[in-house]
Amino acid sequence: MCTSFCYETLDLPRPCSSFGRRFFDQAFLSCEVLGIDNGIGLTPPRGWRSWNAFDCLEPRSILTQAHVKAQMDAVLDKSRLVDGKPTSLAELGFDWISMDDGWQRCNCSVRQDLDPKLPKCDGNLCFGGHCSWHDAAGVPVVRKDRFPNMKELVDYGHAHELKVGTYLNTCICNEHGSPHYSEDVKWMQDLGFDGVKIDSCGSSNNVTRWAELFNQTGKAIRIENCHNSWPDFETGFCPMNFFRTGGDISADISSILNEAYATVDAADLPKPRSGPGCWAYPDMSEVGNFQSGPHREDQERTHWALWCIVSSPLILGFDMNDTATMDRVWPTITNRDALAISEAWVGNPGTLIRSYPSQHSERQLAQGRCDGSGQSVGFSFSGAKRGKLVAPKMAKGQEPLCVTTQSAPCPPPTTYAPDVRCGLMLRNCSTVKNQWIFADGRIQLDDQSQGKCLYSNRMDFDTTKGYFTRKAATVGLTACPHAQNFTEPGCAWQEEVKQRRASRPKPPAASANTDFALTPKGELQNALGCLHAAPVGGIQLWAKPLSDSSTAILLINPSAENEALAWPVADLPQRFSGAEKGFRCQPARCGARDVWAGRRFAVSDEIHVSLKPWGSTFLILHAEDTIAV
């Protein structure tokens, strides 16, 4: 749905005035994504889907027809205000109501399904083609105890000008026999569904085939592709309206960030693969589902801002009839500036730009150069090549830090800042229990762990080769090549073990990343350089171009510590990939608008931010504004 009020708010170009082939051809000739010709999703879709609020795993939240109908009523409710006017979510474009898993009747269950009479689906049963939610004619079977009249539900939505979506290729019933593409499409057509989420748990995962069959019906069907494929990297061919880029989300800020990172592969490219008609989708929103706590509002605002700035579909996932929750999140999900940023399109969907070093004291074990710095000189073991692995002291009087097995947060490298290093957290040695053994060039975890060794990898980053060639330089744990269990009593340090290992052929080059030398200066060297006691990543910059004179920026604190930054405005890219024009925020000729506070202020060389744990600053920068401060 095109909601023009957002563009009036920011004086941005309107993204659409009509749908269909003529509009797509004329308005988006510069778009690199070749979407299916159904005229749907020309701006990031909005709506509600059931899974995060009602699933089939908890008896208290089982999905039913009554629940779905109640959500339809909720998006039509006009008892709340937006800018002083009674407004419904449907009027803001949240006019899609979609069900997820649990509507179907299965002859077995791969998950708890509240029916003890059903046999539990195991691998042999499901993959042998015995698990099914279709009848003998291939027609989907509805659970009448939960959805007594599916057609009536769809008609109710349509009578109130809502669009209704369903869910196929289901996970609760892993159906791995012959696909039922035609039967499923006809079933959807007969009931009048407007859209579908195609999951990846069954055998019906040819999304191109789905798109062909939907197009043959003559009705435009919105296609959500969940883990079946991405757009073709070379051509941009995209037989869906949005596609999942990450795993399953949870109401946890670490999960939120990881899902957002997964969109970078589709956006930070010479030709972005997320755009009108075919959007990269990190998953449903968890706004409204975070547990109560001192930082809940900050986390939910950061989450919503992230989804807006990367042009993610905005699919709500909480019970919208929970009055207290709706009242709490209403100012966030109805913010006009945020929704305008989500809709804006000038060639790039928005992406991560860079991560700045943390300003607090946390450190990580990371790969770096052998530069003789205080970060790389002074590693030691608390015993004779055995014990805790102690990092160099970074300051006088500092408590010694030791290497843990906990991975540090790891944002992906980008074309704007490819030099990203991630590794294992360093903690106060008095709190670290794990110990290591250094022998024959390997640093092995001393915990009967079946041979886990320290490794480091160089950065692997090339946006011309396809998806998933975007890896930071990392330090972590991996299986030891030709692993010996050093901790076996009476064996670990025997000379015969050393001789036996020395007589083996040298490991292949691929294992060189587990070979280290400890120099007299206390450097841990390998073929890639030296290990460092480096800062962890701190505040992150995300950005999206809105027009040739404005850009949205989001500064995020991804940690549980307070963070501060004097953000250099010069770090804002002047030209985003895919965008035809650039934009530079010049001091004294640039202004900013705070999305959440609604206030304007002038911009100089730096913007100073102080962020609480998981908090963020969400701004729209305008060029050549005249600001009255």
XYZ file of C-alpha atoms in Angstrom:
629
model
C 0.000 0.000 0.000
C 1.271 3.494 -0.812
C 0.811 5.858 2.116
C 1.477 9.342 0.811
C 1.215 11.080 4.188
C 4.759 9.996 5.053
C 6.180 11.765 2.053
C 4.307 14.939 2.785
C 5.857 14.869 6.254
C 9.435 14.944 4.958
C 8.782 16.609 1.609
C 10.228 13.556 -0.152
C 9.254 12.350 -3.634
C 6.191 10.107 -3.573
C 7.111 6.498 -4.326
C 3.960 5.484 -6.152
C 0.620 6.539 -7.535
C -0.640 3.301 -9.094
C 0.257 -0.350 -9.319
C 0.855 -2.800 -12.153
C 3.115 -3.253 -15.141
C 2.911 0.329 -16.437
C 3.928 1.774 -13.061
C 6.732 -0.706 -12.492
C 8.171 -0.100 -15.975
C 7.985 3.693 -15.785
C 8.739 4.471 -12.140
C 11.496 1.957 -11.423
C 13.499 1.685 -14.638
C 16.650 2.365 -12.618
C 15.954 -0.475 -10.147
C 18.309 -3.424 -10.564
C 15.939 -5.974 -8.978
C 13.810 -7.803 -11.531
C 10.703 -8.642 -9.531
C 7.726 -10.755 -10.539
C 5.155 -8.696 -12.386
C 2.387 -8.679 -9.774
C 2.514 -4.991 -8.810
C 2.784 -5.870 -5.105
C 5.361 -4.705 -2.607
C 6.599 -1.675 -4.496
C 7.226 -0.235 -1.036
C 8.172 -2.494 1.901
C 5.011 -4.424 2.877
C 3.325 -3.803 6.237
C 0.985 -5.964 8.212
C 0.738 -8.598 10.927
C 1.620 -12.288 11.031
C 0.644 -14.730 13.714
C 3.753 -16.742 14.624
C 5.397 -14.511 17.242
C 2.067 -14.020 19.036
C 0.195 -17.296 18.400
C 1.967 -20.532 17.524
C 1.450 -24.244 18.088
C 4.043 -24.781 20.784
C 2.259 -23.291 23.799
C -1.321 -24.221 24.769
C -1.946 -20.663 26.015
C -1.179 -19.123 22.637
C -2.557 -21.613 20.148
C -3.502 -20.113 16.775
C -7.241 -20.025 16.069
C -9.665 -18.360 13.684
C -10.956 -16.217 16.527
C -7.458 -14.888 17.185
C -6.912 -13.957 13.545
C -10.293 -12.231 13.317
C -9.514 -10.277 16.502
C -6.283 -9.010 14.916
C -8.297 -7.791 11.930
C -10.461 -5.813 14.308
C -7.350 -4.454 16.025
C -5.800 -2.966 12.868
C -9.151 -1.314 12.083
C -9.473 0.238 15.544
C -9.348 4.071 15.499
C -9.382 4.726 19.230
C -5.755 5.943 19.255
C -4.325 9.137 17.823
C -1.601 9.947 15.324
C -0.752 13.643 15.218
C -3.941 14.365 17.145
C -6.252 12.509 14.739
C -8.007 9.158 15.336
C -6.105 6.742 13.118
C -6.077 2.992 12.531
C -3.069 0.857 11.712
C -4.801 -0.136 8.489
C -4.822 3.506 7.437
C -1.053 3.556 7.958
C -0.595 0.631 5.576
C -0.706 -2.254 8.087
C -3.634 -3.778 6.202
C -2.301 -7.332 5.685
C -3.331 -9.973 8.231
C -1.604 -13.318 7.764
C -1.642 -16.645 9.558
C 1.406 -18.810 10.089
C 1.836 -22.461 11.044
C -0.910 -24.321 12.864
C -4.002 -23.953 10.674
C -3.512 -27.302 8.913
C -4.504 -30.818 9.946
C -1.527 -33.166 9.800
C -1.457 -36.946 10.148
C 1.543 -36.589 12.452
C 3.486 -33.765 14.096
C 7.135 -32.798 14.079
C 6.499 -30.477 17.067
C 4.197 -30.377 20.063
C 0.780 -29.939 18.513
C -1.581 -30.526 21.454
C -2.815 -33.783 19.957
C -1.370 -36.815 21.769
C -3.109 -39.183 19.353
C -0.897 -38.059 16.464
C 2.338 -39.995 15.917
C 5.443 -37.869 16.238
C 7.059 -37.186 12.871
C 10.620 -38.426 12.787
C 13.071 -38.247 9.912
C 12.169 -41.615 8.447
C 8.427 -41.011 8.603
C 8.493 -37.471 7.194
C 11.135 -37.931 4.561
C 9.532 -41.152 3.453
C 6.577 -39.086 2.300
C 4.175 -40.253 5.031
C 3.699 -36.943 6.843
C 1.000 -34.970 5.075
C -1.465 -32.135 5.508
C -3.148 -32.920 2.191
C -5.956 -35.374 1.531
C -5.864 -38.152 -1.071
C -6.670 -35.636 -3.831
C -3.837 -33.329 -2.741
C -6.140 -30.689 -1.232
C -4.968 -28.987 1.999
C -6.791 -30.160 5.125
C -7.840 -27.436 7.580
C -8.020 -28.046 11.333
C -11.703 -27.396 11.838
C -11.302 -27.298 15.610
C -9.154 -24.175 15.163
C -10.510 -22.765 11.897
C -14.150 -23.819 11.572
C -14.761 -21.672 8.460
C -11.639 -20.410 6.710
C -13.605 -18.870 3.820
C -15.685 -16.841 6.251
C -12.495 -15.482 7.843
C -11.056 -14.386 4.491
C -14.367 -12.808 3.488
C -14.491 -10.909 6.785
C -11.102 -9.399 6.052
C -12.070 -8.450 2.524
C -15.331 -6.882 3.711
C -13.206 -4.517 5.796
C -10.756 -3.779 2.949
C -8.015 -5.914 4.483
C -5.820 -8.422 2.661
C -5.477 -11.922 4.107
C -2.462 -14.216 3.871
C -1.852 -17.882 4.584
C 1.123 -20.209 5.075
C 2.299 -23.214 3.003
C 5.141 -25.750 2.800
C 4.681 -26.015 6.535
C 7.106 -26.881 9.332
C 4.837 -28.414 11.966
C 4.013 -31.060 9.385
C 7.180 -31.812 7.432
C 5.702 -33.064 4.175
C 8.428 -34.509 1.969
C 6.445 -36.463 -0.562
C 5.397 -35.206 -3.986
C 4.686 -31.459 -4.057
C 1.104 -30.210 -4.431
C 1.760 -26.854 -6.104
C -1.351 -26.782 -8.288
C -3.685 -28.042 -5.581
C -2.381 -25.503 -3.058
C -2.757 -22.633 -5.516
C -6.321 -23.667 -6.367
C -7.159 -23.977 -2.653
C -5.869 -20.443 -2.042
C -7.792 -19.186 -5.061
C -11.026 -20.826 -3.930
C -10.758 -19.292 -0.456
C -9.711 -15.889 -1.801
C -6.309 -15.506 -0.090
C -4.229 -12.527 -1.179
C -0.766 -13.652 -0.113
C 1.277 -16.578 1.164
C 4.399 -17.333 3.177
C 6.190 -20.286 1.582
C 8.341 -21.962 4.212
C 11.220 -24.350 3.513
C 10.318 -27.353 5.669
C 8.556 -29.419 2.999
C 9.368 -30.371 -0.562
C 7.348 -27.604 -2.262
C 10.171 -25.064 -2.316
C 10.409 -24.093 -5.987
C 9.413 -20.441 -5.594
C 9.625 -19.769 -9.326
C 7.032 -22.496 -9.897
C 4.799 -20.964 -7.238
C 5.050 -17.562 -8.926
C 4.204 -19.002 -12.339
C 1.083 -20.723 -11.023
C -0.082 -17.646 -9.112
C 0.350 -15.487 -12.199
C -1.753 -17.944 -14.193
C -4.710 -17.381 -11.861
C -4.934 -13.741 -12.978
C -4.874 -12.544 -9.347
C -1.805 -10.847 -7.891
C -0.590 -12.866 -4.888
C 1.997 -11.482 -2.485
C 4.779 -14.069 -2.094
C 6.924 -14.236 1.040
C 9.823 -16.628 0.545
C 11.114 -18.116 3.804
C 14.576 -19.653 3.330
C 14.048 -21.234 -0.092
C 16.219 -18.928 -2.196
C 17.487 -15.389 -2.793
C 17.243 -13.325 -5.979
C 19.659 -14.475 -8.651
C 22.923 -12.712 -7.872
C 23.928 -12.059 -11.485
C 20.593 -11.046 -13.020
C 18.535 -9.956 -10.025
C 15.659 -12.249 -11.074
C 13.314 -12.424 -8.078
C 10.144 -14.583 -8.149
C 8.922 -13.266 -4.771
C 8.003 -10.003 -3.096
C 10.204 -10.453 -0.053
C 12.745 -13.055 0.982
C 14.124 -14.082 4.355
C 17.787 -13.284 4.787
C 18.433 -14.530 8.331
C 17.318 -17.173 10.804
C 14.301 -17.178 13.100
C 14.094 -14.069 15.238
C 13.545 -13.730 18.987
C 12.799 -10.769 21.262
C 16.469 -10.313 22.123
C 18.644 -7.453 20.910
C 21.469 -9.808 19.874
C 19.023 -11.700 17.688
C 17.702 -8.431 16.267
C 21.201 -7.266 15.302
C 22.162 -10.605 13.758
C 19.014 -10.604 11.637
C 19.763 -7.048 10.500
C 23.353 -8.032 9.622
C 21.944 -10.684 7.289
C 20.355 -8.007 5.090
C 23.727 -6.407 4.354
C 24.545 -9.105 1.787
C 21.568 -8.004 -0.294
C 22.061 -4.241 0.139
C 25.780 -3.456 0.249
C 26.442 -4.493 -3.349
C 27.311 -2.665 -6.580
C 23.759 -3.578 -7.623
C 21.571 -3.997 -4.513
C 19.307 -7.046 -4.575
C 16.710 -5.575 -2.239
C 14.306 -3.073 -3.743
C 10.774 -2.397 -5.045
C 8.860 -5.626 -5.512
C 11.607 -7.769 -3.948
C 12.701 -6.818 -0.420
C 15.320 -8.392 1.850
C 13.487 -9.451 5.016
C 15.266 -10.090 8.323
C 12.035 -11.580 9.811
C 8.928 -10.406 11.622
C 9.115 -7.549 14.096
C 9.466 -8.379 17.788
C 8.354 -4.911 18.896
C 5.760 -5.530 21.616
C 7.331 -8.830 22.681
C 10.377 -7.658 24.661
C 10.357 -8.501 28.358
C 9.838 -5.718 30.855
C 13.043 -4.049 31.982
C 14.912 -0.752 32.208
C 15.996 -0.781 28.537
C 12.900 -2.187 26.843
C 11.883 1.046 25.112
C 15.414 1.632 23.846
C 15.620 -1.905 22.462
C 12.240 -1.767 20.750
C 12.924 1.634 19.199
C 16.330 0.466 17.992
C 14.713 -2.645 16.520
C 11.999 -0.669 14.693
C 14.483 1.917 13.433
C 16.735 -0.846 12.082
C 13.866 -2.437 10.162
C 12.919 0.967 8.717
C 16.423 2.004 7.693
C 17.100 -1.271 5.818
C 13.693 -1.144 4.069
C 12.541 -4.354 5.724
C 8.884 -5.337 5.442
C 7.255 -4.149 8.685
C 5.325 -7.189 9.848
C 4.019 -6.866 13.406
C 4.119 -9.958 15.586
C 2.456 -9.203 18.945
C -1.129 -9.598 20.121
C -2.597 -6.283 19.016
C -5.560 -6.740 21.370
C -3.235 -6.477 24.355
C -4.192 -2.914 25.286
C -1.208 -2.177 27.508
C 1.273 -3.407 24.901
C -0.421 -1.545 22.065
C -0.470 1.675 24.077
C 3.239 1.270 24.833
C 4.440 0.629 21.273
C 1.928 2.860 19.457
C 4.221 5.943 19.301
C 6.991 3.767 17.849
C 5.139 1.815 15.172
C 3.106 4.840 14.006
C 5.965 7.342 13.861
C 5.523 9.162 10.554
C 9.199 9.921 10.019
C 10.183 6.284 10.597
C 7.523 5.048 8.161
C 8.617 7.601 5.565
C 12.201 6.398 5.862
C 10.988 2.817 5.354
C 9.132 3.764 2.154
C 11.681 6.088 0.555
C 13.399 4.718 -2.537
C 16.185 6.347 -4.526
C 18.108 3.210 -5.522
C 19.484 1.802 -2.260
C 17.555 0.029 0.535
C 19.838 1.194 3.358
C 22.620 -0.738 5.029
C 25.318 -0.924 7.687
C 28.115 1.551 6.957
C 30.678 0.936 9.710
C 31.261 0.029 13.352
C 33.398 2.276 15.576
C 35.701 0.928 18.339
C 34.018 0.699 21.699
C 34.737 3.483 24.182
C 34.407 1.228 27.216
C 36.966 -1.233 28.565
C 35.888 -4.499 26.938
C 38.549 -6.194 24.811
C 38.690 -9.135 22.425
C 41.355 -11.449 21.021
C 41.567 -10.425 17.358
C 43.785 -10.926 14.317
C 46.139 -8.047 13.453
C 49.566 -7.071 12.198
C 52.834 -7.867 13.913
C 53.444 -4.193 14.659
C 55.155 -4.455 18.034
C 52.350 -2.523 19.669
C 51.174 -2.903 23.240
C 48.136 -4.753 21.889
C 50.229 -7.571 20.374
C 53.276 -7.876 22.680
C 53.034 -9.601 26.049
C 50.874 -12.721 25.651
C 51.702 -15.497 28.116
C 50.359 -18.636 29.736
C 49.768 -18.741 33.460
C 51.800 -21.970 33.544
C 54.613 -23.404 31.427
C 52.844 -23.302 28.066
C 49.757 -24.428 29.848
C 47.002 -22.715 31.796
C 45.086 -19.539 31.242
C 46.022 -17.525 28.163
C 46.864 -14.044 29.471
C 46.581 -11.019 27.179
C 48.907 -7.986 27.130
C 48.099 -5.301 29.670
C 46.645 -2.252 27.995
C 47.231 0.160 30.861
C 49.258 0.462 34.065
C 47.569 -1.080 37.036
C 45.014 -2.883 34.861
C 43.851 -6.262 36.095
C 45.156 -9.009 33.796
C 42.731 -10.168 31.102
C 42.450 -13.759 29.906
C 41.037 -15.370 26.771
C 37.556 -16.868 27.066
C 35.586 -19.108 24.721
C 32.855 -16.479 24.317
C 32.675 -14.881 20.869
C 32.631 -11.100 20.664
C 29.833 -9.424 18.672
C 30.778 -9.436 14.998
C 29.214 -6.999 12.516
C 29.968 -7.781 8.863
C 32.529 -5.845 6.826
C 31.122 -3.366 4.311
C 32.374 -1.602 1.212
C 32.642 1.555 3.341
C 34.609 -0.124 6.154
C 35.908 -3.571 5.174
C 38.550 -3.869 7.922
C 36.469 -5.578 10.618
C 38.089 -7.785 13.256
C 36.173 -10.095 15.560
C 37.328 -12.664 18.074
C 37.045 -14.146 21.547
C 36.221 -11.998 24.550
C 38.873 -11.125 27.112
C 37.756 -11.067 30.745
C 39.304 -10.455 34.135
C 41.503 -13.519 34.729
C 40.047 -14.066 38.183
C 36.683 -14.847 36.569
C 37.975 -17.000 33.669
C 38.015 -20.765 34.228
C 39.008 -22.201 30.856
C 42.635 -23.159 30.329
C 44.766 -23.891 27.277
C 47.683 -26.074 26.220
C 50.347 -24.769 23.846
C 52.190 -27.578 22.073
C 53.529 -28.202 18.579
C 52.303 -24.814 17.461
C 48.690 -25.431 18.479
C 46.775 -23.680 21.245
C 44.237 -26.255 22.358
C 41.437 -25.831 24.852
C 42.185 -27.929 27.917
C 38.727 -29.199 28.777
C 38.300 -32.672 27.236
C 36.622 -30.870 24.329
C 37.509 -33.416 21.657
C 40.317 -31.290 20.287
C 39.218 -27.648 19.965
C 42.027 -25.344 18.836
C 42.416 -21.597 18.541
C 42.305 -20.389 14.935
C 42.371 -17.142 13.018
C 41.065 -16.359 9.534
C 41.801 -13.430 7.279
C 39.010 -11.233 5.967
C 37.069 -12.740 3.043
C 35.171 -9.958 1.330
C 34.264 -9.615 -2.339
C 30.898 -8.236 -3.426
C 31.448 -9.305 -7.050
C 31.463 -13.057 -6.432
C 27.985 -13.613 -5.047
C 26.275 -13.736 -1.696
C 27.976 -14.769 1.559
C 31.555 -13.770 0.667
C 31.505 -11.213 3.444
C 33.489 -12.410 6.448
C 35.393 -10.366 8.980
C 38.883 -11.302 10.100
C 38.093 -13.677 12.950
C 39.656 -15.511 15.883
C 37.747 -18.427 17.351
C 37.682 -22.136 18.081
C 37.731 -24.973 15.567
C 38.486 -28.689 15.459
C 42.244 -29.223 15.738
C 43.844 -30.688 12.601
C 45.107 -34.178 13.473
C 43.874 -33.484 17.003
C 45.426 -35.214 19.980
C 43.670 -35.064 23.308
C 46.491 -33.361 25.207
C 44.622 -33.574 28.468
C 44.596 -37.362 28.653
C 46.452 -38.231 31.875
C 49.892 -39.677 31.290
C 49.859 -38.790 27.623
C 49.702 -35.052 27.140
C 53.380 -34.230 27.458
C 55.136 -37.520 26.808
C 58.059 -37.299 24.437
C 56.758 -40.212 22.378
C 53.592 -38.227 21.610
C 55.671 -35.310 20.366
C 57.828 -37.590 18.253
C 54.812 -39.350 16.783
C 53.286 -36.030 15.800
C 56.575 -34.744 14.417
C 56.802 -37.785 12.128
C 53.440 -37.109 10.558
C 53.151 -35.353 7.197
C 52.758 -31.615 7.535
C 49.117 -30.485 7.746
C 47.666 -29.010 4.552
C 47.891 -25.250 4.069
C 44.243 -24.881 5.062
C 45.168 -25.720 8.656
C 47.864 -23.039 8.872
C 45.371 -20.801 10.623
C 45.691 -23.012 13.725
C 49.517 -22.860 13.821
C 51.014 -20.264 16.157
C 54.459 -19.370 17.477
C 55.016 -17.579 20.786
C 57.933 -15.175 20.303
C 60.291 -14.104 23.092
C 58.455 -10.754 23.141
C 55.196 -12.559 23.820
C 53.717 -12.249 20.325
C 51.373 -14.990 19.120
C 52.327 -15.144 15.467
C 50.898 -17.126 12.573
C 50.940 -16.886 8.797
C 48.387 -14.078 8.905
C 50.129 -11.839 11.432
C 49.806 -11.534 15.204
C 46.977 -11.781 17.677
C 45.926 -8.547 19.391
C 44.096 -7.513 22.535
C 41.812 -5.164 20.621
C 38.703 -3.140 21.464
C 35.381 -4.753 20.677
C 33.055 -3.079 18.215
C 31.115 -0.134 19.576
C 28.536 2.245 18.097
C 27.396 1.329 14.594
C 26.395 3.614 11.732
C 23.521 2.526 9.475
C 22.243 4.795 6.708
C 19.737 5.026 3.864
C 19.472 7.671 1.133
C 16.038 9.323 1.021
C 16.466 11.843 -1.810
C 19.243 13.816 -3.474
C 19.198 16.178 -0.502
C 18.492 13.951 2.520
C 19.726 10.763 4.159
C 18.566 8.827 7.217
C 21.196 7.723 9.724
C 20.911 5.365 12.672
C 23.624 5.248 15.340
C 23.238 2.103 17.471
C 24.847 1.031 20.715
C 24.985 -2.783 20.384
C 26.232 -3.423 23.928
C 25.052 -3.548 27.524
C 27.389 -0.674 28.438
C 26.849 3.048 27.946
C 28.589 4.313 24.817
C 29.454 7.798 23.554
C 30.711 8.988 20.201
C 31.506 12.231 18.429
C 30.244 10.983 15.089
C 32.136 12.522 12.136
C 29.543 13.682 9.625
C 32.150 13.125 6.912
C 31.690 9.354 7.449
C 28.313 9.557 5.739
C 28.716 8.118 2.213
C 28.293 10.778 -0.447
C 27.039 8.189 -2.935
C 25.274 4.926 -2.134
C 25.478 2.008 -4.554
C 22.431 2.005 -6.791
C 21.622 5.667 -6.132
C 21.804 7.980 -9.143
C 22.781 11.080 -7.173
C 24.937 11.779 -4.149
C 24.473 13.957 -1.087
C 26.999 15.646 1.165
C 26.106 17.145 4.523
C 28.108 20.363 4.639
C 28.641 22.211 7.933
C 26.425 25.302 8.269
C 24.438 24.101 5.263
C 23.037 20.944 6.809
C 20.358 20.254 9.369
C 19.011 17.227 11.192
C 15.620 16.066 12.375
C 15.390 13.675 15.329
C 12.928 10.956 14.323
C 11.719 10.120 17.822
C 11.838 13.607 19.384
C 10.654 15.427 16.263
C 13.055 18.305 16.878
C 15.397 19.942 14.383
C 18.955 21.127 14.960
C 21.917 22.398 12.976
C 24.762 20.071 12.052
C 28.468 20.908 12.243
C 31.447 18.602 11.681
C 30.370 16.169 14.392
C 27.216 14.959 16.065
C 27.755 14.009 19.692
C 25.705 11.079 20.920
C 25.517 9.391 24.301
C 23.656 6.104 24.140
C 22.282 3.857 26.842
C 22.645 0.070 26.471
C 21.093 -0.979 23.129
C 19.913 2.572 22.561
C 20.098 4.511 19.313
C 19.873 7.918 17.681
C 17.658 8.062 14.581
C 18.113 11.155 12.406
C 17.214 12.556 9.002
C 19.945 14.804 7.593
C 18.886 17.517 5.127
C 21.240 19.426 2.853
C 21.020 23.205 2.550
C 18.388 23.559 5.249
C 17.913 26.879 6.988
C 17.596 25.998 10.633
C 16.406 28.326 13.348
C 18.219 27.075 16.438
